[in-house]
Short mmCIF file of C-alpha atoms in Angstrom, two decimals:
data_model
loop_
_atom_site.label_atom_id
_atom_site.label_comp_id
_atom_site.label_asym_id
_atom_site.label_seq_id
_atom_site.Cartn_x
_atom_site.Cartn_y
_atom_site.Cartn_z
CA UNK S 11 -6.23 -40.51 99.82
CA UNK S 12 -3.32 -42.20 100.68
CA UNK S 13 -1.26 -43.30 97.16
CA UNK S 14 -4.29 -44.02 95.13
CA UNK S 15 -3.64 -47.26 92.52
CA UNK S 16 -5.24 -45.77 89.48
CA UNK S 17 -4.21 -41.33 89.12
CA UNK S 18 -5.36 -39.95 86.02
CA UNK S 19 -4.67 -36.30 85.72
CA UNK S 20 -5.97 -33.92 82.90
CA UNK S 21 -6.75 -36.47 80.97
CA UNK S 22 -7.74 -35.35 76.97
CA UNK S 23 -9.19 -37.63 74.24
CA UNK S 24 -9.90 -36.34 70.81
CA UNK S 25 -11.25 -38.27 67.96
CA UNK S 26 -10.92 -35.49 65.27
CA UNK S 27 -13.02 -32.72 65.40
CA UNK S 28 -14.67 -34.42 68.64
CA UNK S 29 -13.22 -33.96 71.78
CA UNK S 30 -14.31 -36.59 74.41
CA UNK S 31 -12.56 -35.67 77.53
CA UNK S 32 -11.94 -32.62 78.51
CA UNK S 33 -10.05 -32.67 81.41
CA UNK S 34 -10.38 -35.33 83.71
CA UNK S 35 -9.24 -36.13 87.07
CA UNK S 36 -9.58 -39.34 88.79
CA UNK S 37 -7.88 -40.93 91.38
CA UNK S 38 -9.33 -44.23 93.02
CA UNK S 39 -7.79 -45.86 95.98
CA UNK S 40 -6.89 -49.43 96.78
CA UNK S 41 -10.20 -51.69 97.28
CA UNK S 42 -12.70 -49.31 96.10
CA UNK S 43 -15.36 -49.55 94.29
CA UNK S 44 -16.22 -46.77 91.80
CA UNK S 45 -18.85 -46.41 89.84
CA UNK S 46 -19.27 -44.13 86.65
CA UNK S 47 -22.62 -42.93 84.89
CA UNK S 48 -23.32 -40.39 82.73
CA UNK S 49 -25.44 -39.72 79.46
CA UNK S 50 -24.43 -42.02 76.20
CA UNK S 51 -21.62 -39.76 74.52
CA UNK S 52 -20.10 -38.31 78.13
CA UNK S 53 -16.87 -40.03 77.71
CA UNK S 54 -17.22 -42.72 80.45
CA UNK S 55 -15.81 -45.51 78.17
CA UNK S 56 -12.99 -43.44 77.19
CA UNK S 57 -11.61 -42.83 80.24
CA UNK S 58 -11.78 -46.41 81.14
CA UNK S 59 -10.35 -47.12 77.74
CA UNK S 60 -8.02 -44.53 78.29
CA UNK S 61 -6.39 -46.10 81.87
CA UNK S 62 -5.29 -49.49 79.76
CA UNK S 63 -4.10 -47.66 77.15
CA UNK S 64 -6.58 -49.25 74.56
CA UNK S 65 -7.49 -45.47 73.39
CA UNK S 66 -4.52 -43.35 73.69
CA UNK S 67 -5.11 -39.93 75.96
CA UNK S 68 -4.27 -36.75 73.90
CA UNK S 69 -2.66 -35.02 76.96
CA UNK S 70 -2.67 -35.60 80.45
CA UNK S 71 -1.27 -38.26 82.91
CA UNK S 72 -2.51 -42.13 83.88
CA UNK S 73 -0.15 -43.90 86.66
CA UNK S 74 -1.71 -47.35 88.05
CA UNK S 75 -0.17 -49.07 90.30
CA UNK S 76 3.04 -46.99 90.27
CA UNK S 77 3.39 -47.79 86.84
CA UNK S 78 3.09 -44.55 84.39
CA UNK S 79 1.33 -45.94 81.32
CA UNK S 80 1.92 -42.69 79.59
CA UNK S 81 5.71 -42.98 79.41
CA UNK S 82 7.25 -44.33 76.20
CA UNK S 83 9.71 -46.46 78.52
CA UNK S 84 7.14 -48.34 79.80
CA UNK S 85 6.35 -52.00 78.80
CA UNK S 86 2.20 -51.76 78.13
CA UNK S 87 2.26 -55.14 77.20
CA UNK S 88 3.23 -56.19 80.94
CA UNK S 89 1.68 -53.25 82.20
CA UNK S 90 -1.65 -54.52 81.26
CA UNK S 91 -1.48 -57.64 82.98
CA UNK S 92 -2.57 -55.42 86.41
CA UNK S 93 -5.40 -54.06 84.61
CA UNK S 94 -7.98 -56.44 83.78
CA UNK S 95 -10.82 -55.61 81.92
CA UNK S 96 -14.04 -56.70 80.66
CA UNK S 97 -16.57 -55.68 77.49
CA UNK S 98 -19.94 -55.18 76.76
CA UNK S 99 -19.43 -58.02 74.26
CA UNK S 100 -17.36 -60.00 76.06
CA UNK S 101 -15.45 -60.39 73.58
CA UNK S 102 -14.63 -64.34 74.23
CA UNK S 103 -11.89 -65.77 71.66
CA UNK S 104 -14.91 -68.23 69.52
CA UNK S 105 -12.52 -70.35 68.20
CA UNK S 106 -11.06 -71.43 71.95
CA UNK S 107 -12.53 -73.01 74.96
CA UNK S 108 -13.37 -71.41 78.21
CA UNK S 109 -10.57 -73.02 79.84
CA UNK S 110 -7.93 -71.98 76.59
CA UNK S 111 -9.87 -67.91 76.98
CA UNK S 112 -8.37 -67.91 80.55
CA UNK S 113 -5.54 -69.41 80.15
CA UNK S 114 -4.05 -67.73 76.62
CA UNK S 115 -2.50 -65.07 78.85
CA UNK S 116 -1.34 -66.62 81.52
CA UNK S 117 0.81 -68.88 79.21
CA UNK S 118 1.91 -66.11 76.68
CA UNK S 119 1.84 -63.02 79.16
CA UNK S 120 2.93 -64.64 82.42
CA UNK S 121 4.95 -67.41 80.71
CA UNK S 122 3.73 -70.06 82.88
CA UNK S 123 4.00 -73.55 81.55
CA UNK S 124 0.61 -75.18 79.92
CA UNK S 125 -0.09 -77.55 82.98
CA UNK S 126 0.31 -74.60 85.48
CA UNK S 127 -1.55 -71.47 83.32
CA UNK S 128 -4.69 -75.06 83.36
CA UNK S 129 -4.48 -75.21 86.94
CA UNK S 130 -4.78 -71.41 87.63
CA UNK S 131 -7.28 -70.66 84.32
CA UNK S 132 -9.42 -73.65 86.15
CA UNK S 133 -9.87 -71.71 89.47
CA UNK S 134 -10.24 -68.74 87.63
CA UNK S 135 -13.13 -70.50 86.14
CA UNK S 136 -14.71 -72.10 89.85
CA UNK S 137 -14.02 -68.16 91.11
CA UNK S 138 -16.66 -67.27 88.68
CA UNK S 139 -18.86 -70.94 89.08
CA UNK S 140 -17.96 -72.03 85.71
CA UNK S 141 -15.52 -74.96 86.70
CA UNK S 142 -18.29 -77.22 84.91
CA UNK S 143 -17.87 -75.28 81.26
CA UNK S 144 -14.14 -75.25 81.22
CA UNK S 145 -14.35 -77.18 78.28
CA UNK S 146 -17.08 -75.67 76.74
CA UNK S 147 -16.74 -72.88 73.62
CA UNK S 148 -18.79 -69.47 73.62
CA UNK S 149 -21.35 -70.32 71.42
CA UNK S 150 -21.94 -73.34 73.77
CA UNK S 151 -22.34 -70.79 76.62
CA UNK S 152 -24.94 -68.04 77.63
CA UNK S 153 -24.76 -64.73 77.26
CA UNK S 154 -24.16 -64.30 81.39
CA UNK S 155 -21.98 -67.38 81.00
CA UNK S 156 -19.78 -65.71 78.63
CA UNK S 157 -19.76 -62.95 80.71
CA UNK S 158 -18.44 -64.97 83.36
CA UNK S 159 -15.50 -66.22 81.51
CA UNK S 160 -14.59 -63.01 80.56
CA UNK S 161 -14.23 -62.43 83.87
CA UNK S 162 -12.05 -65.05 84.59
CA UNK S 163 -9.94 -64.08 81.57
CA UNK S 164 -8.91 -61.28 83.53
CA UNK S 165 -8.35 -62.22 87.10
CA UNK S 166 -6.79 -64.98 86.24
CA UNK S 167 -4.17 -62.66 85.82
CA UNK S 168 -4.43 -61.29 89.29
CA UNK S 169 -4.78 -57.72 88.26
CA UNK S 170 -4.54 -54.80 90.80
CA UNK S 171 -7.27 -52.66 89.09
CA UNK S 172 -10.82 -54.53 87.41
CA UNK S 173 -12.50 -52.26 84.50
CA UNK S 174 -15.81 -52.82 83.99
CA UNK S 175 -17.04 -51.48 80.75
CA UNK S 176 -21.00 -51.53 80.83
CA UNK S 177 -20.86 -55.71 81.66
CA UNK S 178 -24.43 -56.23 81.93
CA UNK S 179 -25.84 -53.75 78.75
CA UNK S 180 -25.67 -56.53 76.37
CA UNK S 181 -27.59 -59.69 78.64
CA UNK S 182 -31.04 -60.47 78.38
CA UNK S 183 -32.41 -59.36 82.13
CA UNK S 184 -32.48 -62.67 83.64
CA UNK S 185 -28.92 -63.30 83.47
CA UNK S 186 -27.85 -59.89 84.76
CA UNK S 187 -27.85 -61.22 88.14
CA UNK S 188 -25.54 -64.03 87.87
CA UNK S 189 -22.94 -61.37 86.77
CA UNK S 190 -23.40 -58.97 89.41
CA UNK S 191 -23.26 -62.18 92.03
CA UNK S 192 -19.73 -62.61 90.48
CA UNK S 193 -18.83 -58.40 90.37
CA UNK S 194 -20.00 -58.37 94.34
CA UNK S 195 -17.93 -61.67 95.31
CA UNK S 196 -14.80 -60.02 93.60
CA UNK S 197 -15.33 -56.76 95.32
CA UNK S 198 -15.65 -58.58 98.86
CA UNK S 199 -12.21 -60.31 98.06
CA UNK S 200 -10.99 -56.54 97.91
CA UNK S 201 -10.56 -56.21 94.48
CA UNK S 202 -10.21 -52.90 93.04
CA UNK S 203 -12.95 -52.20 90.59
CA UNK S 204 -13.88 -49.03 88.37
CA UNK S 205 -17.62 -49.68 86.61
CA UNK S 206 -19.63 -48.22 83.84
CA UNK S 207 -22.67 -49.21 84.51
CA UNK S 208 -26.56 -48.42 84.39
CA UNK S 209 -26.82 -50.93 87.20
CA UNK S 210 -28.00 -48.54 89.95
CA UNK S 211 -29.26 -50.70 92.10
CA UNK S 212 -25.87 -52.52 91.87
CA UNK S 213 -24.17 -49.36 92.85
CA UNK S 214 -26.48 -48.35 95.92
CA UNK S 215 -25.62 -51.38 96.98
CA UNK S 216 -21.65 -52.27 96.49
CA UNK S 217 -20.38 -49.17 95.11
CA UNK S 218 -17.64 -47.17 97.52
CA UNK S 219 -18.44 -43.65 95.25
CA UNK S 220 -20.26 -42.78 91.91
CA UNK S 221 -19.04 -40.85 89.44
CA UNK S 222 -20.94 -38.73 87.31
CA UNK S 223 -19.68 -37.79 83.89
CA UNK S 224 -21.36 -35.29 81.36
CA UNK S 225 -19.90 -34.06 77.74
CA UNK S 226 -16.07 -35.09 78.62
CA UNK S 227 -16.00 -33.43 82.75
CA UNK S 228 -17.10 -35.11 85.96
CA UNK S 229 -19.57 -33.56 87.13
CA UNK S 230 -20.02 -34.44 90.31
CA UNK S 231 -19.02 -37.44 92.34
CA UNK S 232 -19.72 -39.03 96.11
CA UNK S 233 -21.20 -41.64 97.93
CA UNK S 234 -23.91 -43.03 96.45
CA UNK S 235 -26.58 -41.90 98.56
CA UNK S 236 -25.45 -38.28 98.32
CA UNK S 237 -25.50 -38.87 94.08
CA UNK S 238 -28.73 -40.43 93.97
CA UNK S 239 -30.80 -38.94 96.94
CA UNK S 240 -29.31 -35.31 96.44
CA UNK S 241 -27.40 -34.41 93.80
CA UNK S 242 -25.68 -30.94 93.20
CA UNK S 243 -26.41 -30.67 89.51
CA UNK S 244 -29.46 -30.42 87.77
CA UNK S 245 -27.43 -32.78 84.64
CA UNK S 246 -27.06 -35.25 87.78
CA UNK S 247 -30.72 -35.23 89.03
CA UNK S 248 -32.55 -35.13 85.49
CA UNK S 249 -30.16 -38.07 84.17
CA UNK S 250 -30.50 -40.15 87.46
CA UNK S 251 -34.61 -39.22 87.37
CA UNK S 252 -34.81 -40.37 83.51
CA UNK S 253 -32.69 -44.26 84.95
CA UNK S 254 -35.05 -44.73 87.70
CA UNK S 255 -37.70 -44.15 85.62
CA UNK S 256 -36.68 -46.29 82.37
CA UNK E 14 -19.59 -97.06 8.33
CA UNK E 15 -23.65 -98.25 6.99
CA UNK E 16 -23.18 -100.58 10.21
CA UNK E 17 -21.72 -98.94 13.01
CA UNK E 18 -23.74 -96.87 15.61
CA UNK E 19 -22.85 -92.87 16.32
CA UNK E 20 -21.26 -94.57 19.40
CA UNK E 21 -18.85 -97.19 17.92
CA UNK E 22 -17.05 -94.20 15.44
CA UNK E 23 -17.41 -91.79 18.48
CA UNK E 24 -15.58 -95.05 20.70
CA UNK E 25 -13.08 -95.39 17.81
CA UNK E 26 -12.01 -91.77 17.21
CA UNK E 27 -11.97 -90.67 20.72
CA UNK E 28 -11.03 -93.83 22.87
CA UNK E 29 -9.40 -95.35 20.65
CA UNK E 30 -7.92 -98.43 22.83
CA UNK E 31 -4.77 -98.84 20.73
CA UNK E 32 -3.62 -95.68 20.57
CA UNK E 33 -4.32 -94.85 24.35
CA UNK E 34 -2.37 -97.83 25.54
CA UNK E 35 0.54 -96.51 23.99
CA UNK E 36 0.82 -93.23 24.79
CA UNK E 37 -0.45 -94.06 28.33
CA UNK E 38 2.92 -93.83 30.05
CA UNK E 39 3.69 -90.14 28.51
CA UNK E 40 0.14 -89.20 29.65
CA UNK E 41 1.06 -90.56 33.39
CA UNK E 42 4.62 -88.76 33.05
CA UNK E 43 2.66 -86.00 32.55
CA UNK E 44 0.26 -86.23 35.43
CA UNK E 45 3.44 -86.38 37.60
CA UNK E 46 4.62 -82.95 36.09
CA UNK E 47 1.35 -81.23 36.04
CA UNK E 48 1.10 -82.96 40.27
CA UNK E 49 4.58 -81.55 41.30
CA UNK E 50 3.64 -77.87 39.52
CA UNK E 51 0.17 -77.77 41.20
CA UNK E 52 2.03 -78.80 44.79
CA UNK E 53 4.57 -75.92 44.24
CA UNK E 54 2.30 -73.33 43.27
CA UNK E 55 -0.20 -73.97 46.23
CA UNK E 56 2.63 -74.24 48.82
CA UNK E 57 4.59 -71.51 47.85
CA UNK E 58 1.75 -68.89 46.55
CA UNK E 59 -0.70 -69.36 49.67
CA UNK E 60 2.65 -69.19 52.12
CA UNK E 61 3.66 -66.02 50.19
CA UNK E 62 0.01 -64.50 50.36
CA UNK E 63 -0.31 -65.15 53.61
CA UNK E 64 3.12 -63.17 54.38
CA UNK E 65 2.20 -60.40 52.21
CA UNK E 66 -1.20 -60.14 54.84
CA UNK E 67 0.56 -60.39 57.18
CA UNK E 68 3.16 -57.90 56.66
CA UNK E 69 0.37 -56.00 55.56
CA UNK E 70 -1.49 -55.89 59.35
CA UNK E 71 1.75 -54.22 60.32
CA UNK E 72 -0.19 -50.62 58.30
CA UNK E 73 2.94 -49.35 57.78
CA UNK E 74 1.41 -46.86 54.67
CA UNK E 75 4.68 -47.04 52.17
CA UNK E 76 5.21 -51.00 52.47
CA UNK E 77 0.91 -51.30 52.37
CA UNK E 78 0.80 -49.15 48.74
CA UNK E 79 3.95 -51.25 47.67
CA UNK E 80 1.75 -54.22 48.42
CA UNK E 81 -1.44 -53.41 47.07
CA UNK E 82 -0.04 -52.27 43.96
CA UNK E 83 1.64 -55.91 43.56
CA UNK E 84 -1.31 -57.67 44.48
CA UNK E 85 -3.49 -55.84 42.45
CA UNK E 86 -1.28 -56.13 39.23
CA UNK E 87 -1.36 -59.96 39.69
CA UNK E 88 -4.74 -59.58 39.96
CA UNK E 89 -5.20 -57.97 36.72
CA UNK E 90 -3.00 -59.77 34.30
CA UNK E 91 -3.97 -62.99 32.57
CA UNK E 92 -1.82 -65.85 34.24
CA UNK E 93 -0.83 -66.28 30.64
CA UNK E 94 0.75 -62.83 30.14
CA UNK E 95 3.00 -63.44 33.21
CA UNK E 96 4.23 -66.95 31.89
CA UNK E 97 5.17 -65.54 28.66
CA UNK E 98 6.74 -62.58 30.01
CA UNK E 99 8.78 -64.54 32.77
CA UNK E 100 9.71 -67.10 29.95
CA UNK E 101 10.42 -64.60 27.13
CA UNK E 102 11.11 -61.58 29.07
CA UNK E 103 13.71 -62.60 31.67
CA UNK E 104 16.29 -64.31 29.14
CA UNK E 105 16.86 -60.42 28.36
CA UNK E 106 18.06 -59.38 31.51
CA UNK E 107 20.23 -62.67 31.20
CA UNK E 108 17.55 -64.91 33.44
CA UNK E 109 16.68 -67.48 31.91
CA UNK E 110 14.20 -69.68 34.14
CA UNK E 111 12.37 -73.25 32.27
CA UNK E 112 9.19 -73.40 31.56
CA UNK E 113 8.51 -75.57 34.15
CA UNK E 114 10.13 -72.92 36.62
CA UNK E 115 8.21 -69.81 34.65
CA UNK E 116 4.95 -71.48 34.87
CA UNK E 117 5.51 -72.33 38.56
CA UNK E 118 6.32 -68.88 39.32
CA UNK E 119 3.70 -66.96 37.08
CA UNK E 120 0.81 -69.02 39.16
CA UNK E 121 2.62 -68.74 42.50
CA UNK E 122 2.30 -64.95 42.20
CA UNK E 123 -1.37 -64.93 40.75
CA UNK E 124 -2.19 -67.39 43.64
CA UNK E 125 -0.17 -64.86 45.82
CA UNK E 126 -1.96 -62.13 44.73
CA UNK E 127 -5.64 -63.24 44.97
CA UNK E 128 -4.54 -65.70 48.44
CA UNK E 129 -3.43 -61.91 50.13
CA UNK E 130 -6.57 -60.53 49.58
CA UNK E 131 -8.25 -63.15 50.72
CA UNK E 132 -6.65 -63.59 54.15
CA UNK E 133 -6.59 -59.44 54.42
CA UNK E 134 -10.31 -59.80 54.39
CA UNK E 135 -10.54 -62.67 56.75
CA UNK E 136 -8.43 -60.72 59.48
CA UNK E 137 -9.80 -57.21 58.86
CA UNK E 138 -13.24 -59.36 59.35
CA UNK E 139 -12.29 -60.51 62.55
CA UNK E 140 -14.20 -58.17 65.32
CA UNK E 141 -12.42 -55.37 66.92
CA UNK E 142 -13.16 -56.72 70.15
CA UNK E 143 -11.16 -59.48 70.06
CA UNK E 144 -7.71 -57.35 69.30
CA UNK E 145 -9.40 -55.10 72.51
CA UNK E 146 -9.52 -57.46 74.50
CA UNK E 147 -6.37 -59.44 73.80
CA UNK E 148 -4.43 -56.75 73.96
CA UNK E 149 -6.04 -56.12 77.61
CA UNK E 150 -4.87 -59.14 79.02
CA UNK E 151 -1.16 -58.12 77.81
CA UNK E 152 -0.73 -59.75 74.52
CA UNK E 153 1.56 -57.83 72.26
CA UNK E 154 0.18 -57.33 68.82
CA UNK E 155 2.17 -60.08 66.98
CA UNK E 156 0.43 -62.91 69.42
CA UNK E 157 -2.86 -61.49 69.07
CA UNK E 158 -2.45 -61.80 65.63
CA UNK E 159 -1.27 -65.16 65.64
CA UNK E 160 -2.96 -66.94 68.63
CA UNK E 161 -6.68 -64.83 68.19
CA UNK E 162 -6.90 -63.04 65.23
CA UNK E 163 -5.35 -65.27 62.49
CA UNK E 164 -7.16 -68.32 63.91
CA UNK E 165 -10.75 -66.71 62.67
CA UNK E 166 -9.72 -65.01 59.46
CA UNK E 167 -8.16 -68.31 57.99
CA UNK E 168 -11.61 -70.38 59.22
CA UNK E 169 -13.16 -67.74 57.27
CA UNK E 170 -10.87 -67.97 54.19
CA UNK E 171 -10.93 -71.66 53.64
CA UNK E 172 -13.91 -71.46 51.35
CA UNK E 173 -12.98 -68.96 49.14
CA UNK E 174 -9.14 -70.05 49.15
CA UNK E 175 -10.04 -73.37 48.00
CA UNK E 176 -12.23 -72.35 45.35
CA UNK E 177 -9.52 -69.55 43.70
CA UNK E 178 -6.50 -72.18 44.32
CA UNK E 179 -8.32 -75.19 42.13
CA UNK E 180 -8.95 -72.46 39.88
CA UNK E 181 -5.38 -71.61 39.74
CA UNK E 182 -3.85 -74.68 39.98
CA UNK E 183 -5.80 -75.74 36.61
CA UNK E 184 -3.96 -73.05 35.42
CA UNK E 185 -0.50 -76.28 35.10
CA UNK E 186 -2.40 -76.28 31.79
CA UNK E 187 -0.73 -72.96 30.49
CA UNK E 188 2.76 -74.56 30.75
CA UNK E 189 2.41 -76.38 27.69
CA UNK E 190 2.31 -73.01 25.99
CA UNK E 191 6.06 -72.86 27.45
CA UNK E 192 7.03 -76.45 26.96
CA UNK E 193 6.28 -77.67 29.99
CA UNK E 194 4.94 -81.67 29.66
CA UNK E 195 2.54 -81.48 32.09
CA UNK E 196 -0.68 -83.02 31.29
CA UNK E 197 -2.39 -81.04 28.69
CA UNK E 198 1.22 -80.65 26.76
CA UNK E 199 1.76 -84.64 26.85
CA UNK E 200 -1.65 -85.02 25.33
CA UNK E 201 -1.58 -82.54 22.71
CA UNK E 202 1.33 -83.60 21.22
CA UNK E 203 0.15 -87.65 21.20
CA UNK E 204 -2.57 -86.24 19.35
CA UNK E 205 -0.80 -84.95 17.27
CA UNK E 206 1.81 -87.83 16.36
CA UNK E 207 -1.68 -90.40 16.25
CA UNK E 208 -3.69 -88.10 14.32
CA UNK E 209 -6.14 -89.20 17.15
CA UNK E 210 -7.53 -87.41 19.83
CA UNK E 211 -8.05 -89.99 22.64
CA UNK E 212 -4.61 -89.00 24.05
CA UNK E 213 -6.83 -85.71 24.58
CA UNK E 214 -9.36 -87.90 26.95
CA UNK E 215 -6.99 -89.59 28.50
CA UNK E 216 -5.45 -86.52 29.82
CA UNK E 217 -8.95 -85.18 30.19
CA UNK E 218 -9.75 -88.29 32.84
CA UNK E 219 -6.21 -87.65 34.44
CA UNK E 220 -7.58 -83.92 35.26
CA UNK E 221 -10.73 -85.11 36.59
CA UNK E 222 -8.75 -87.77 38.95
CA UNK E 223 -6.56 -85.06 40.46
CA UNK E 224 -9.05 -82.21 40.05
CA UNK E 225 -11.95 -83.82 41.33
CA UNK E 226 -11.02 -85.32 44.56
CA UNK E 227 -9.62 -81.65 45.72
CA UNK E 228 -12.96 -80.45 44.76
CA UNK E 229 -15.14 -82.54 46.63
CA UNK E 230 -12.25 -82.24 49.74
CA UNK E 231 -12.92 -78.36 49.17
CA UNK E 232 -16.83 -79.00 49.62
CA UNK E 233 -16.11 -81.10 52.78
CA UNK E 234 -13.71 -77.91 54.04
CA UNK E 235 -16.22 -75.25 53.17
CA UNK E 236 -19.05 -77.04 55.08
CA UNK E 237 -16.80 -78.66 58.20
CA UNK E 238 -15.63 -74.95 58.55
CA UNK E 239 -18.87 -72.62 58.59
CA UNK E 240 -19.03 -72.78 62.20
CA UNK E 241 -21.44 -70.64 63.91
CA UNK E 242 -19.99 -67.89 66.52
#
């Protein structure tokens, strides 16, 4: 792999007693698509949680983009604007429209003046098909909707890396799809994109490599067909039987 | 009295037109003092609870305990106590603030104290996902607390801040235990150069006209600012 834009090295989390990751090593390269599963518990959201800095590591070493987000010297707050990432709760500011969401950022972050961060948060929006609900607040919104916007929160920022933090867990299962529509258009424009997801169908389809995490290690990881047609580990093959089986 | 009904000696003792007309303009110099305290006391003690929550956010564990203790102190004492210990008790360290400036301060620091607690559990209400995700998009910890966080907590504050700052504010009252001629302190003492109580009403109506608009605003608030999420 050629210099990979997210390189996490022995990466440790502890939360007390309990420690989360134990050891991990990823390294994902520009326009890929990875995909991470594993058992509830296996550390998947801490890692990705770990790469923005939200959860600090214990030990070990995140660099995206160049940038080491470990060092002290380094500015997270600007750091983060190449990181974009979006919740299982999508987490939309209620008291804001869709349009003031996507464009908070851009106008305290980037620093771009109100009329420019408007035009910018509105494509955002029309990247995602919500140019219609700019003006629209959360609760006025559906789940999927919201989804959406959280989505747009973050590109709008033209990030180098997407994190995907279970997106579709918390949407009834008729609006999953409208979300995936907008994961899959992102990942054709070449957008880098680490998931955690129980989408598998999602990642047969558009994911570059899956990941597969148990009790704080990966376990295994390859192409998808290798993870889900023959995987090395029995932890793999029981925990991919018991998804396909719901 | 064979020929006057409960109502006429009841009209005559306590709105007794005579008597009211003249003291009228003390009672309305009164209302001005007791408008100018109440003013004060809500600026200053919701701006300096709101700082205290603020600076309290920051969870910096010495400056938190230094807080808490204050707040809860205020808390505890009747707003009383603290008017006649400002009054009484600062002269001795060779402060000597009116009563109009000791009552001010006494409910400016009860106000504080109750109006910090308030908006602490407004923003510690606020979801964690919100700081999460601000702070993804780059926002440094001072504008998520101004542009997302402190947005929510105060729409969640409004009802309970109303309600504890009319309580407060009806605290102008104590003044007159300090000298101050706010309302209650103008009436008391017509009553007592009449030997009639109708300066009492009178200054009972002039509560009920300042009082009672900022309650039924504080219903409007409370309602206009339940908003679903």
């Amino acid at each position: 792999m050629k210099r990979p834009i997210v390189d996490a090295r022995g990466l440790h989390k502890h939360f007390g007693a309990l420690h989360v990751l134990k050891g991990v090593d990823l390294r994902v390269a520009e326009r890929e698509l990875v995909f991470i599963i594993g058992p509830s518990g296996s550390g998947k959201s801490t890692l990705l949680r770990c790469l923005n800095r939200l959860e600090e590591p214990s030990s070990g070493r995140v660099v995206v983009d160049g940038i080491d987000m470990l060092d002290p010297r380094t500015d997270i707050n600007h750091a983060r604007q190449r990181i974009g990432m979006v919740f299982q709760s999508f987490n939309l500011y209620p008291h804001m429209t869709a349009l003031g969401n996507v464009t908070l950022a851009l106008r305290k972050v980037a620093g771009k003046p109100r009329a420019e961060a408007e035009r910018l948060g509105q494509a955002a929006l029309e990247r995602v098909g919500l140019a219609d609900r700019a003006g629209h607040t959360p609760a006025q919104l559906s789940g999927g909707q919201q989804q959406r916007v959280a989505i747009a929160r973050a590109i709008a920022l033209e990030p180098r890396v997407m994190l995907f933090d279970e997106p579709t867990s918390a949407l009834d299962p008729e609006l999953v799809g409208s979300v995936l529509e907008v994961m899959r258009a992102l990942r054709e424009s070449g957008m880098t994109m680490l998931v955690v997801s129980h989408e598998m169908g999602f990642a047969r389809n558009a994911a570059d490599r899956v990941v597969f995490m148990d009790e704080g290690v990966i376990l295994e990881e390859g192409p998808p067909a290798k993870i889900f047609e023959r995987p090395t580990h029995e932890r793999t093959r029981a925990f991919i039987g018991q998804i396909q089986r719901h | 009295m064979s020929g006057g009904s409960g109502w006429h000696r009841f009209a005559e003792t306590f709105l007794n037109t005579s008597v009211m007309l003249k003291y009228l303009p003390d009672i309305l110099s009164g209302v001005l003092v007791t408008l100018e305290l109440a003013l004060l006391v809500v600026v200053t003690g919701i701006a300096a609870g709101l700082a205290l929550a603020l600076l309290r956010s920051l969870a910096l564990r010495p400056l938190n305990w230094l807080i808490i203790g204050v707040v809860d102190l205020f808390r505890s004492l009747p707003p009383l106590v603290v008017i006649v210990l400002i009054y009484f008790g600062l002269p001795s360290i060779d402060v000597a603030p009116s009563g109009f400036v000791s009552t001010w301060l006494s409910l400016a620091l009860v106000l504080m104290a109750f109006s910090e607690e308030i908006f602490w559990a407004g923003i510690t209400s606020v979801a964690k996902g919100q700081w999460e995700a601000a702070r993804s998009t780059g926002l440094s910890f001072g504008q998520t607390l101004l542009n997302v966080v402190l947005p929510q907590a105060i729409r969640l504050t409004i009802p309970p801040l109303t309600n504890r700052t009319i309580a407060i504010t009806k605290g102008t009252a104590l003044g007159t235990v300090v000298a101050v001629t706010e309302i209650l302190g103008q009436a008391s003492s017509a009553m007592s150069n009449s030997y009639n109580p109708s300066p009492l009403m009178m200054g009972a109506a002039a509560y009920l006209v300042l009082f009672l608009p900022v309650v039924v605003a504080g219903r409007f608030i409370e309602t206009r600012f339940a908003w679903k999420r």
